[in-house]
Coordinates of C-alpha atoms in Angstrom, one line a residue:
M5 CA 60.8 131.8 151.6
S6 CA 60.0 132.4 154.8
V7 CA 57.5 134.5 157.9
A8 CA 57.2 133.9 161.4
I9 CA 55.1 135.6 163.9
S10 CA 55.5 137.1 167.2
S11 CA 54.8 135.1 170.9
D12 CA 52.2 138.2 170.9
G13 CA 51.0 138.0 167.4
S14 CA 52.2 142.0 166.9
K15 CA 54.7 141.0 164.6
I16 CA 55.6 139.4 161.5
A17 CA 59.2 138.7 160.0
S18 CA 59.8 137.4 156.7
G19 CA 62.9 136.4 154.8
S20 CA 63.2 136.6 151.0
K21 CA 64.9 135.7 148.0
D22 CA 66.2 139.0 147.4
K23 CA 68.5 138.4 150.4
T24 CA 67.0 140.7 153.3
M25 CA 64.9 140.3 156.4
R26 CA 62.2 142.5 157.2
I27 CA 59.4 142.9 160.3
W28 CA 56.0 143.8 160.2
D29 CA 53.1 144.8 161.7
A30 CA 50.8 142.2 162.1
I31 CA 48.0 144.4 162.2
T32 CA 48.3 147.4 159.6
G33 CA 50.5 145.2 157.5
Q34 CA 53.1 148.4 157.6
A35 CA 56.8 147.6 157.8
I36 CA 58.3 147.9 161.1
G37 CA 62.3 149.5 160.9
Q38 CA 64.6 149.2 158.6
T39 CA 65.5 146.2 155.8
F40 CA 67.8 144.1 157.8
E41 CA 70.9 143.3 155.5
G42 CA 73.8 141.2 155.6
H43 CA 72.7 137.8 153.9
E44 CA 74.6 137.1 150.4
D45 CA 71.9 134.8 149.8
F46 CA 68.1 134.0 149.7
V47 CA 67.1 134.2 153.1
T48 CA 64.8 130.6 153.8
S49 CA 64.0 130.9 157.2
V50 CA 63.2 133.3 160.4
A51 CA 62.0 132.9 163.7
F52 CA 61.6 135.1 166.4
S53 CA 62.8 134.9 170.4
P54 CA 60.8 134.1 173.2
N55 CA 61.5 137.7 174.3
E56 CA 61.2 139.4 170.8
G57 CA 64.4 140.8 171.6
R58 CA 66.2 139.1 168.6
I59 CA 65.3 137.5 165.5
V60 CA 67.5 134.1 164.1
S61 CA 67.6 134.0 160.7
G62 CA 69.1 131.4 158.0
S63 CA 70.5 131.6 154.5
N64 CA 71.1 129.7 151.1
D65 CA 74.5 131.3 152.2
K66 CA 75.6 129.0 154.3
T67 CA 75.3 131.1 157.9
V68 CA 72.9 131.8 160.5
R69 CA 72.6 135.4 161.9
I70 CA 71.4 136.7 165.3
W71 CA 69.6 140.3 164.7
D72 CA 68.8 143.1 167.5
I73 CA 65.2 143.8 166.4
L74 CA 65.0 147.7 167.9
T75 CA 68.4 148.4 165.9
G76 CA 68.2 145.8 163.1
D77 CA 72.1 145.3 163.5
T78 CA 74.0 141.5 164.0
I79 CA 74.7 140.5 167.0
G80 CA 77.7 138.4 167.1
K81 CA 79.8 136.8 164.7
P82 CA 77.4 135.1 162.3
F83 CA 77.7 130.9 162.3
Q84 CA 79.2 129.2 159.4
L85 CA 77.6 125.6 158.1
D86 CA 79.1 123.5 155.3
G87 CA 75.6 123.7 153.8
M88 CA 72.6 125.8 152.7
V89 CA 70.3 126.4 155.7
R90 CA 66.8 125.8 155.3
S91 CA 65.6 125.9 159.4
V92 CA 66.1 128.4 162.5
S93 CA 64.8 128.2 166.1
F94 CA 65.1 129.5 169.1
S95 CA 64.8 127.3 172.1
P96 CA 61.6 128.2 174.5
D97 CA 64.0 129.8 177.1
G98 CA 65.9 131.6 173.8
A99 CA 69.0 130.0 175.8
R100 CA 70.1 127.8 172.4
I101 CA 69.6 128.1 168.6
A102 CA 69.5 125.6 166.5
A103 CA 70.0 125.0 162.4
G104 CA 69.3 122.6 159.8
S105 CA 71.1 122.5 156.9
G106 CA 71.4 119.0 156.5
G107 CA 73.0 117.9 158.9
M108 CA 72.1 119.6 162.3
T109 CA 73.3 122.0 164.8
M110 CA 73.1 123.4 168.3
W111 CA 74.5 127.0 169.2
N112 CA 74.2 129.0 173.0
A113 CA 73.0 131.5 171.7
N114 CA 74.5 134.1 174.1
T115 CA 78.0 132.7 173.5
G116 CA 78.1 131.1 170.3
D117 CA 79.5 128.6 171.5
V118 CA 78.4 125.1 169.8
V119 CA 76.6 122.5 171.9
W120 CA 76.2 119.3 169.4
H121 CA 76.5 118.9 165.5
I122 CA 75.0 116.2 163.8
K123 CA 75.7 115.2 160.6
D124 CA 73.0 114.4 158.3
G125 CA 70.6 115.2 161.2
G126 CA 67.4 117.4 159.2
H127 CA 67.3 120.4 156.9
A128 CA 64.0 121.3 158.7
L129 CA 64.2 121.4 162.9
N130 CA 61.7 123.0 165.8
F131 CA 61.7 122.4 169.3
S132 CA 59.3 121.0 171.4
P133 CA 56.8 123.2 173.7
D134 CA 59.1 122.9 177.1
G135 CA 62.2 122.6 174.8
T136 CA 63.6 119.1 176.3
R137 CA 63.4 117.8 172.2
I138 CA 63.8 118.4 168.6
V139 CA 62.0 117.1 165.8
S140 CA 63.6 117.1 162.6
A141 CA 62.9 115.9 158.6
L142 CA 65.8 114.7 156.3
F143 CA 64.4 113.9 153.0
G144 CA 61.1 111.5 153.7
T145 CA 62.2 110.8 157.6
V146 CA 61.0 112.4 160.8
R147 CA 63.6 112.3 164.1
I148 CA 62.8 113.2 167.8
W149 CA 66.7 114.0 169.3
D150 CA 67.3 114.8 172.7
A151 CA 67.7 119.2 173.0
N152 CA 70.5 118.6 175.7
T153 CA 72.8 115.9 174.7
G154 CA 71.9 115.8 170.6
A155 CA 71.2 111.9 171.0
A156 CA 68.2 110.1 168.8
I157 CA 65.0 109.8 170.9
G158 CA 63.4 106.2 169.5
Q159 CA 63.7 104.9 166.2
P160 CA 63.0 107.4 163.3
Y161 CA 59.1 107.9 161.5
Q162 CA 59.0 106.9 158.2
G163 CA 56.4 106.2 155.3
H164 CA 56.8 109.7 153.6
Q165 CA 57.1 109.4 149.9
A166 CA 58.6 112.4 149.2
S167 CA 61.0 115.1 151.2
I168 CA 59.6 117.4 153.9
S169 CA 59.7 120.6 154.2
S170 CA 58.6 121.3 157.5
V171 CA 58.1 119.6 160.7
V172 CA 56.6 121.3 164.2
F173 CA 55.6 119.5 167.7
S174 CA 51.8 120.4 168.6
P175 CA 50.8 122.9 172.0
D176 CA 51.2 119.9 174.4
G177 CA 54.1 118.5 172.6
S178 CA 52.0 114.9 172.2
K179 CA 52.2 115.1 168.1
I180 CA 54.3 115.6 165.0
I181 CA 52.9 117.4 161.9
S182 CA 55.0 116.9 158.6
G183 CA 53.9 118.9 155.5
L184 CA 55.4 117.7 152.2
H185 CA 56.0 119.3 148.9
D186 CA 53.2 116.2 147.8
R187 CA 51.0 118.5 149.3
T188 CA 50.3 116.1 152.3
V189 CA 50.4 116.4 156.0
R190 CA 50.9 113.3 158.5
I191 CA 50.2 113.9 162.1
W192 CA 52.6 111.5 164.2
D193 CA 52.4 110.7 167.8
S194 CA 55.3 111.7 169.6
S195 CA 55.4 109.8 172.9
V196 CA 57.7 107.6 172.3
Q197 CA 60.9 106.7 174.9
S198 CA 64.8 107.5 175.2
V199 CA 66.5 104.7 174.0
I200 CA 68.8 103.9 177.1
H201 CA 72.4 103.5 177.1
E202 CA 74.7 101.3 179.3
P203 CA 76.3 104.2 181.5
G204 CA 80.2 104.2 180.9
Q205 CA 80.2 104.4 177.3
G206 CA 80.7 107.6 176.7
H207 CA 79.3 111.2 177.1
Q208 CA 75.8 112.2 175.8
G209 CA 77.1 115.5 175.0
G210 CA 80.1 117.4 173.4
V211 CA 83.2 116.8 175.0
H212 CA 84.8 120.3 176.1
C213 CA 88.2 119.4 178.0
V214 CA 90.1 116.5 178.2
A215 CA 93.2 115.5 180.4
F216 CA 95.6 112.9 180.9
S217 CA 96.8 112.1 184.9
P218 CA 100.4 112.5 185.8
D219 CA 100.6 108.6 185.9
G220 CA 99.3 108.4 182.2
A221 CA 96.7 106.2 183.1
R222 CA 93.7 107.8 183.0
I223 CA 92.1 110.7 181.4
V224 CA 89.4 112.8 182.6
S225 CA 87.2 114.4 180.3
G226 CA 84.1 117.2 180.8
S227 CA 81.1 117.6 178.6
V228 CA 78.3 119.5 177.4
D229 CA 75.9 116.5 179.6
Q230 CA 76.8 118.2 182.4
T231 CA 79.1 115.1 184.0
I232 CA 83.0 114.1 184.5
R233 CA 84.4 110.9 183.6
I234 CA 87.8 109.6 183.9
W235 CA 88.6 107.0 182.0
E236 CA 91.4 104.0 181.5
A237 CA 93.8 105.6 179.2
N238 CA 95.2 101.9 177.4
T239 CA 91.3 100.2 177.2
G240 CA 88.8 103.6 176.9
N241 CA 87.3 101.2 179.7
A242 CA 85.4 103.8 182.3
I243 CA 86.4 103.6 185.7
G244 CA 83.7 104.1 188.1
Q245 CA 80.5 106.1 187.7
P246 CA 80.1 110.0 186.1
L247 CA 80.6 113.1 188.2
L248 CA 77.8 114.4 189.3
G249 CA 77.2 118.2 190.9
H250 CA 78.0 120.6 188.4
T251 CA 74.2 122.1 186.8
N252 CA 75.6 123.2 183.4
W253 CA 78.2 122.5 180.7
V254 CA 81.4 121.2 182.2
L255 CA 83.9 123.4 180.3
S256 CA 87.6 122.3 181.8
V257 CA 88.9 119.8 184.1
A258 CA 92.7 119.2 185.2
F259 CA 94.5 116.2 187.8
S260 CA 96.5 117.1 190.4
A261 CA 100.0 116.7 189.7
D262 CA 99.9 113.8 192.4
G263 CA 96.7 112.6 190.5
T264 CA 94.8 112.0 193.9
R265 CA 92.7 115.2 192.6
I266 CA 90.3 116.5 189.5
V267 CA 89.6 120.2 189.6
S268 CA 86.9 121.5 187.8
G269 CA 85.1 124.7 185.8
S270 CA 82.0 125.3 184.5
H271 CA 79.4 126.8 182.7
D272 CA 77.3 127.3 186.4
N273 CA 80.2 129.9 187.2
T274 CA 81.3 127.3 189.7
V275 CA 84.5 125.6 190.4
R276 CA 84.9 122.4 192.0
I277 CA 87.2 119.9 193.1
W278 CA 87.2 115.8 192.9
D279 CA 88.3 112.3 194.9
A280 CA 90.1 111.4 191.8
S281 CA 89.8 107.8 192.9
T282 CA 86.5 107.8 194.5
G283 CA 84.3 110.7 192.4
N284 CA 83.0 112.2 195.1
A285 CA 83.3 116.0 195.4
I286 CA 85.4 117.7 197.8
G287 CA 84.2 120.3 199.6
Q288 CA 82.1 122.8 198.3
P289 CA 81.6 124.1 195.2
L290 CA 84.5 127.3 194.8
L291 CA 82.2 130.6 194.8
G292 CA 83.3 133.7 193.3
H293 CA 83.2 134.0 189.6
T294 CA 80.0 135.7 188.4
H295 CA 80.3 134.3 184.9
V296 CA 81.2 131.0 183.4
V297 CA 84.2 129.4 184.0
K298 CA 85.9 128.5 181.1
S299 CA 89.5 127.2 182.5
V300 CA 90.9 126.1 185.5
A301 CA 94.7 124.4 186.6
F302 CA 96.5 123.4 189.5
S303 CA 99.5 125.0 190.6
P304 CA 102.4 122.3 190.6
D305 CA 102.6 121.8 194.1
G306 CA 98.8 121.6 194.4
T307 CA 98.3 124.1 196.9
R308 CA 96.7 126.2 194.5
I309 CA 94.1 126.5 192.0
V310 CA 93.8 129.3 188.9
S311 CA 91.0 129.5 186.7
G312 CA 89.7 132.1 184.1
S313 CA 86.3 133.1 183.7
G314 CA 84.0 134.9 181.6
D315 CA 83.3 137.5 184.4
E316 CA 87.0 138.8 182.6
T317 CA 88.4 138.3 185.8
V318 CA 91.6 135.4 187.0
R319 CA 91.1 134.0 190.6
I320 CA 93.6 132.1 192.9
W321 CA 91.8 129.7 195.4
D322 CA 93.9 127.4 197.9
A323 CA 93.3 123.8 196.6
G324 CA 92.7 123.0 200.8
T325 CA 90.0 125.5 202.0
G326 CA 88.9 126.1 199.0
N327 CA 89.2 129.7 199.7
A328 CA 90.1 132.8 197.2
I329 CA 93.7 133.8 197.5
G330 CA 93.6 137.7 197.5
Q331 CA 91.4 140.2 195.4
P332 CA 90.5 138.5 191.6
L333 CA 93.1 139.3 189.1
L334 CA 92.0 142.7 186.8
G335 CA 93.5 143.8 183.1
H336 CA 91.5 141.8 180.8
T337 CA 88.7 143.6 178.9
N338 CA 86.2 140.6 177.7
W339 CA 86.2 137.3 178.8
V340 CA 89.4 135.0 180.0
T341 CA 89.2 131.8 177.9
S342 CA 92.3 130.3 179.6
V343 CA 94.9 130.0 182.1
A344 CA 98.1 127.9 183.2
F345 CA 100.6 127.9 185.7
S346 CA 103.9 127.9 184.7
P347 CA 105.7 125.0 185.4
G348 CA 107.8 126.4 188.9
G349 CA 104.6 127.9 190.2
T350 CA 105.6 131.3 190.4
R351 CA 104.1 132.7 187.0
I352 CA 100.5 132.5 185.7
V353 CA 99.3 133.0 181.9
S354 CA 96.1 133.8 180.6
G355 CA 94.0 134.1 177.0
S356 CA 91.1 136.2 176.6
A357 CA 88.1 137.4 174.8
D358 CA 90.3 140.6 173.9
K359 CA 92.6 138.8 171.7
T360 CA 95.8 139.7 174.3
V361 CA 98.2 136.8 175.9
R362 CA 98.8 138.5 179.7
I363 CA 101.5 136.8 181.9
W364 CA 100.8 137.7 186.0
N365 CA 103.0 137.1 189.1
A366 CA 101.6 133.9 191.1
E367 CA 102.5 135.6 194.4
T368 CA 101.1 138.9 193.9
G369 CA 98.7 138.6 191.1
N370 CA 100.7 141.9 189.5
V371 CA 101.0 141.9 185.6
S372 CA 104.5 140.7 184.6
G373 CA 105.1 143.2 181.2
Q374 CA 103.1 144.1 179.1
F375 CA 100.4 141.9 177.7
L376 CA 101.6 140.1 174.1
L377 CA 99.8 141.6 171.1
G378 CA 99.7 139.5 167.9
H379 CA 96.5 137.7 167.2
T380 CA 93.4 139.2 165.5
D381 CA 90.8 137.3 167.0
W382 CA 89.8 135.4 170.1
V383 CA 92.8 133.7 172.3
R384 CA 91.2 130.3 172.9
S385 CA 94.0 129.0 174.7
V386 CA 97.4 129.1 176.4
A387 CA 100.4 127.0 177.6
F388 CA 104.0 127.6 179.3
S389 CA 106.5 124.9 177.4
P390 CA 107.9 122.8 179.9
D391 CA 111.3 125.0 180.5
E392 CA 109.0 128.4 180.8
T393 CA 110.7 129.9 177.9
R394 CA 107.9 130.0 175.6
I395 CA 104.1 130.1 175.3
V396 CA 102.1 128.8 172.6
S397 CA 98.5 130.7 172.4
G398 CA 95.7 129.0 169.9
S399 CA 93.1 131.8 168.7
D400 CA 89.8 132.2 166.3
D401 CA 92.4 134.4 164.4
M402 CA 92.9 130.4 163.1
T403 CA 96.4 130.6 164.1
V404 CA 99.3 129.1 166.8
R405 CA 101.8 131.8 168.1
I406 CA 104.6 131.1 169.9
W407 CA 105.8 133.7 172.8
N408 CA 109.0 134.1 174.5
A409 CA 108.1 134.1 177.8
V410 CA 110.8 136.7 179.3
T411 CA 109.8 139.7 177.1
G412 CA 106.0 139.0 176.0
N413 CA 107.8 139.0 172.2
A414 CA 105.9 137.2 169.5
I415 CA 108.7 134.0 168.1
G416 CA 109.0 134.0 164.2
Q417 CA 105.6 134.5 162.9
A418 CA 102.0 133.0 163.5
W419 CA 101.5 129.4 162.6
V420 CA 99.4 128.5 159.7
G421 CA 97.4 125.3 158.8
H422 CA 94.1 125.2 160.2
T423 CA 91.1 126.1 158.5
D424 CA 88.9 127.5 161.2
Y425 CA 89.3 128.3 165.2
V426 CA 92.0 127.1 166.9
R427 CA 90.5 126.1 170.5
S428 CA 92.7 124.1 172.1
V429 CA 96.9 124.1 172.3
A430 CA 99.4 121.8 174.5
F431 CA 103.4 121.2 174.4
S432 CA 104.7 118.1 174.4
P433 CA 106.6 116.8 178.0
D434 CA 109.8 117.4 176.1
G435 CA 109.5 120.8 174.7
I436 CA 109.7 119.5 171.5
R437 CA 106.2 119.2 169.8
I438 CA 103.3 120.9 170.3
V439 CA 99.4 119.4 169.1
S440 CA 96.6 122.0 168.6
G441 CA 92.7 121.1 168.3
S442 CA 90.6 123.3 166.1
Y443 CA 87.3 123.4 164.7
D444 CA 88.4 122.3 161.3
N445 CA 87.5 119.0 163.0
T446 CA 91.4 118.0 163.1
V447 CA 94.2 117.7 165.2
R448 CA 97.2 118.9 164.1
I449 CA 101.2 118.2 165.3
W450 CA 103.5 121.0 165.5
D451 CA 107.4 121.1 165.5
A452 CA 108.3 123.7 168.5
D453 CA 111.1 125.6 167.0
T454 CA 109.9 125.7 163.4
G455 CA 106.3 126.2 163.4
K456 CA 106.5 123.1 160.5
A457 CA 103.7 120.8 160.6
I458 CA 104.6 117.1 161.7
G459 CA 102.8 114.8 159.3
Q460 CA 99.1 114.9 158.4
S461 CA 96.7 116.4 160.4
L462 CA 94.6 113.6 162.1
Q463 CA 91.1 113.5 160.3
R464 CA 89.0 111.3 162.5
H465 CA 86.7 113.4 164.8
T466 CA 83.4 114.3 162.6
A467 CA 82.8 117.8 164.4
Q468 CA 85.1 120.7 166.4
V469 CA 87.9 119.2 168.3
I470 CA 87.9 121.8 171.4
S471 CA 90.5 120.3 173.9
V472 CA 93.5 118.0 173.3
A473 CA 96.7 116.8 175.6
F474 CA 99.7 115.1 175.4
S475 CA 100.1 112.1 177.4
P476 CA 103.2 112.6 179.6
D477 CA 104.9 110.5 178.3
G478 CA 104.8 112.5 174.7
T479 CA 103.7 109.6 172.8
R480 CA 100.0 109.8 173.0
I481 CA 97.6 112.5 172.1
V482 CA 94.0 112.8 173.6
S483 CA 91.0 114.9 172.2
G484 CA 87.5 115.9 173.1
S485 CA 84.8 117.1 170.5
N486 CA 81.6 118.3 169.7
D487 CA 81.1 114.9 167.5
C488 CA 80.5 113.7 171.3
T489 CA 83.7 111.3 171.3
V490 CA 87.1 111.0 173.1
R491 CA 89.9 109.8 171.4
V492 CA 93.3 108.4 171.7
W493 CA 96.2 108.8 169.3
D494 CA 99.5 108.0 168.6
A495 CA 101.5 110.6 168.8
T496 CA 104.5 107.9 167.1
I497 CA 102.5 107.4 164.0
V498 CA 102.3 110.7 162.9
T499 CA 101.7 110.4 158.9
Q500 CA 100.2 107.5 157.0
P501 CA 102.4 105.3 154.3
N502 CA 102.5 106.1 151.0
I503 CA 100.4 103.8 148.2
S504 CA 102.9 102.0 146.0
H505 CA 100.8 101.0 142.5
Q506 CA 104.2 98.4 142.5
P507 CA 104.1 95.2 143.9
H508 CA 106.8 95.8 146.8
V509 CA 107.7 94.0 150.2
N510 CA 109.0 95.5 153.3
S511 CA 109.0 95.0 156.8
T512 CA 105.6 95.4 156.6
L513 CA 104.8 92.1 154.0
H514 CA 106.7 89.0 154.5
N515 CA 106.4 87.0 151.1
V516 CA 105.9 83.5 152.2
N517 CA 105.1 81.3 148.9
H518 CA 103.6 84.4 146.9
L519 CA 101.6 85.1 150.5
S520 CA 102.2 88.3 153.0
Y521 CA 101.5 88.3 156.3
V522 CA 100.4 91.4 157.1
N523 CA 101.7 93.4 160.2
N524 CA 98.7 94.2 162.3
S525 CA 99.9 98.2 163.4
S526 CA 100.7 99.7 159.7
W527 CA 97.2 99.0 158.3
Y528 CA 95.1 102.3 157.6
P529 CA 91.8 103.6 156.4
D530 CA 91.4 105.3 152.9
S531 CA 88.7 107.8 152.2
K532 CA 86.5 105.9 150.5
G533 CA 86.3 103.4 153.2
W534 CA 89.2 100.8 151.8
I535 CA 91.7 99.3 154.8
R536 CA 95.0 99.3 153.1
F537 CA 98.6 98.1 153.6
P538 CA 101.9 99.7 152.5
G539 CA 103.2 98.4 149.7
V540 CA 99.8 96.7 148.2
V541 CA 97.9 99.1 145.3
H542 CA 94.4 97.1 146.3
G543 CA 92.1 98.0 149.6
I544 CA 92.1 94.8 151.0
I545 CA 88.9 94.9 153.5
W546 CA 85.9 97.6 152.6
I547 CA 84.0 99.0 155.6
R548 CA 80.7 100.0 155.7
P549 CA 79.6 103.5 156.5
E550 CA 78.0 102.7 159.4
Y551 CA 81.1 101.2 161.0
Y552 CA 83.8 104.0 159.3
T553 CA 83.0 106.6 162.2
N554 CA 84.4 104.9 165.1
L555 CA 86.3 102.4 163.6
C556 CA 89.6 102.8 165.6
T557 CA 92.7 102.0 163.6
P558 CA 96.8 101.8 164.3
Q559 CA 97.1 105.3 164.6
N560 CA 93.6 106.2 166.8
P561 CA 93.6 103.2 169.0
I562 CA 91.2 104.3 171.1
I563 CA 87.5 105.9 170.3
I564 CA 85.3 106.7 173.6
S565 CA 82.3 106.9 172.3
E566 CA 78.1 106.2 173.5
E567 CA 77.9 104.8 170.1
G568 CA 80.6 102.2 171.0
S569 CA 83.6 101.4 168.5
T570 CA 84.7 98.9 165.8
K571 CA 88.3 97.4 166.6
L572 CA 89.9 95.2 163.5
S573 CA 92.7 92.8 164.1
F574 CA 94.9 91.4 161.1
E575 CA 96.8 88.8 163.5
N576 CA 97.8 85.5 161.4
C577 CA 96.3 88.0 158.3
V578 CA 97.6 86.5 154.8
Y579 CA 97.0 88.3 151.9
G580 CA 97.9 87.2 148.1
E581 CA 96.8 85.3 144.9
N582 CA 97.1 82.1 146.9
W583 CA 95.1 82.4 149.1
A584 CA 93.6 78.6 149.1
Q585 CA 97.4 77.8 150.5
C586 CA 97.1 80.0 153.8
N587 CA 96.2 77.3 156.2
S588 CA 99.2 74.9 155.0
D589 CA 101.8 77.9 154.7
K590 CA 100.9 79.6 157.9
K591 CA 102.0 75.4 159.3

């Protein structure tokens, strides 16, 4: 099904219909080592890492796997996709892996985190020699993409009359070669320019962190595109220019309690502090962590900063001087993925890839009580309740859990509902609700006391939801996703109205001589793109697919996207059989 040759030409890897992969000596033709077993269907694509220590494989079982060449063991968990995997590729530096399965997904090869995902991106793909671009093919169309952001470069290459089976860059990156099932080969000039976008319209990479300002007027977001941006919470308009300084993904952001500063943590191993008004960096980066900084937070009084890192430590910093306070907090045995101060500032909670939650004395750095056990996979997010009596945690085991913050005991059973990793959780300001965001592309709201879901899940994101937060007044939720968008949701609209199949008049529709003036805040799109109103059996307007994804709705009124968004207004809209009378009736 697939073969690949190592960079020094000494080895060949092959993937087969027998669900296995093998390595061969390119000179003698003899098999090297054992058969690589694990896939549950045809192995359709294989590729060597640049240093030849690893192999990546894709299969019809909808997974991508990384293998250790020497041992034959899999490295980490398989990456799960929605479709059969047709193509896999390592970046030239070995830091990233791309896979095509109809959609196109980029991962960090070391952490397994999704960098970006593009629906309908392609089934065949390859990196450019310098690693800055990806070429993909979907049916008869070839496209080039920015490898860092996932943004399309230029226009599609069209002309093939059959499905493309393979695409590759020339060694100098100037040309693209595509091969077809009709036995033809085409050569394309790849020297096209990137599409230029207006600044401030949206991130160019996955959004990994979002937060409201204390007054609810602003939203801060951090992205894979290495920038931090500030937005007007009511309009989604950008405030100022992007905050530049980090040299890798921005993984965590938070406002100070007075809203004057922003703290950020990054894949570049640093913590930075910013002036929230000017966007200027305050002082130098905070250095000390030896691995990625996954999470940061200000203390309630704004004098300290806590950070959690892939180096398995929690650190506390003086927010004024940038100096470390005391020694690192040791105890976790794997990445520290999330940290938060208690509302009183006396305690710190941390979640880790070691599957535990820990509580620390913020003054002494000592662990308070035993660590909290119950999750069966990475703990991705933790937060205190406003009254400090409870802690919420979200995990890769797809559950949300509540803990007694004093005893460390679990409260009730794990909350089940998400169908993939739970990446972010937060309490509402009144402690009555909890919001969660997941790799299943949804946002969910829960009753904090009963653990029952409130309304339907919020399902407009097209890729993994990485970060969620309530507004200070609890009326809105902000979410950031690997689909490169920031979305603001109306937290008071938790369910879509039921569609009645009988003529009906309610507070939404006001019958005037057999005509109905519809309420501008009650409509919603159904799964087929029709705009619907309660009490109306028929869809009113059909939205074209290209406008559906970024269509603002009453439930999701603000979408911050580089691609822009579409807004509808039904003010003065009249619905009814006697539509021709609408002018006279309105008068």
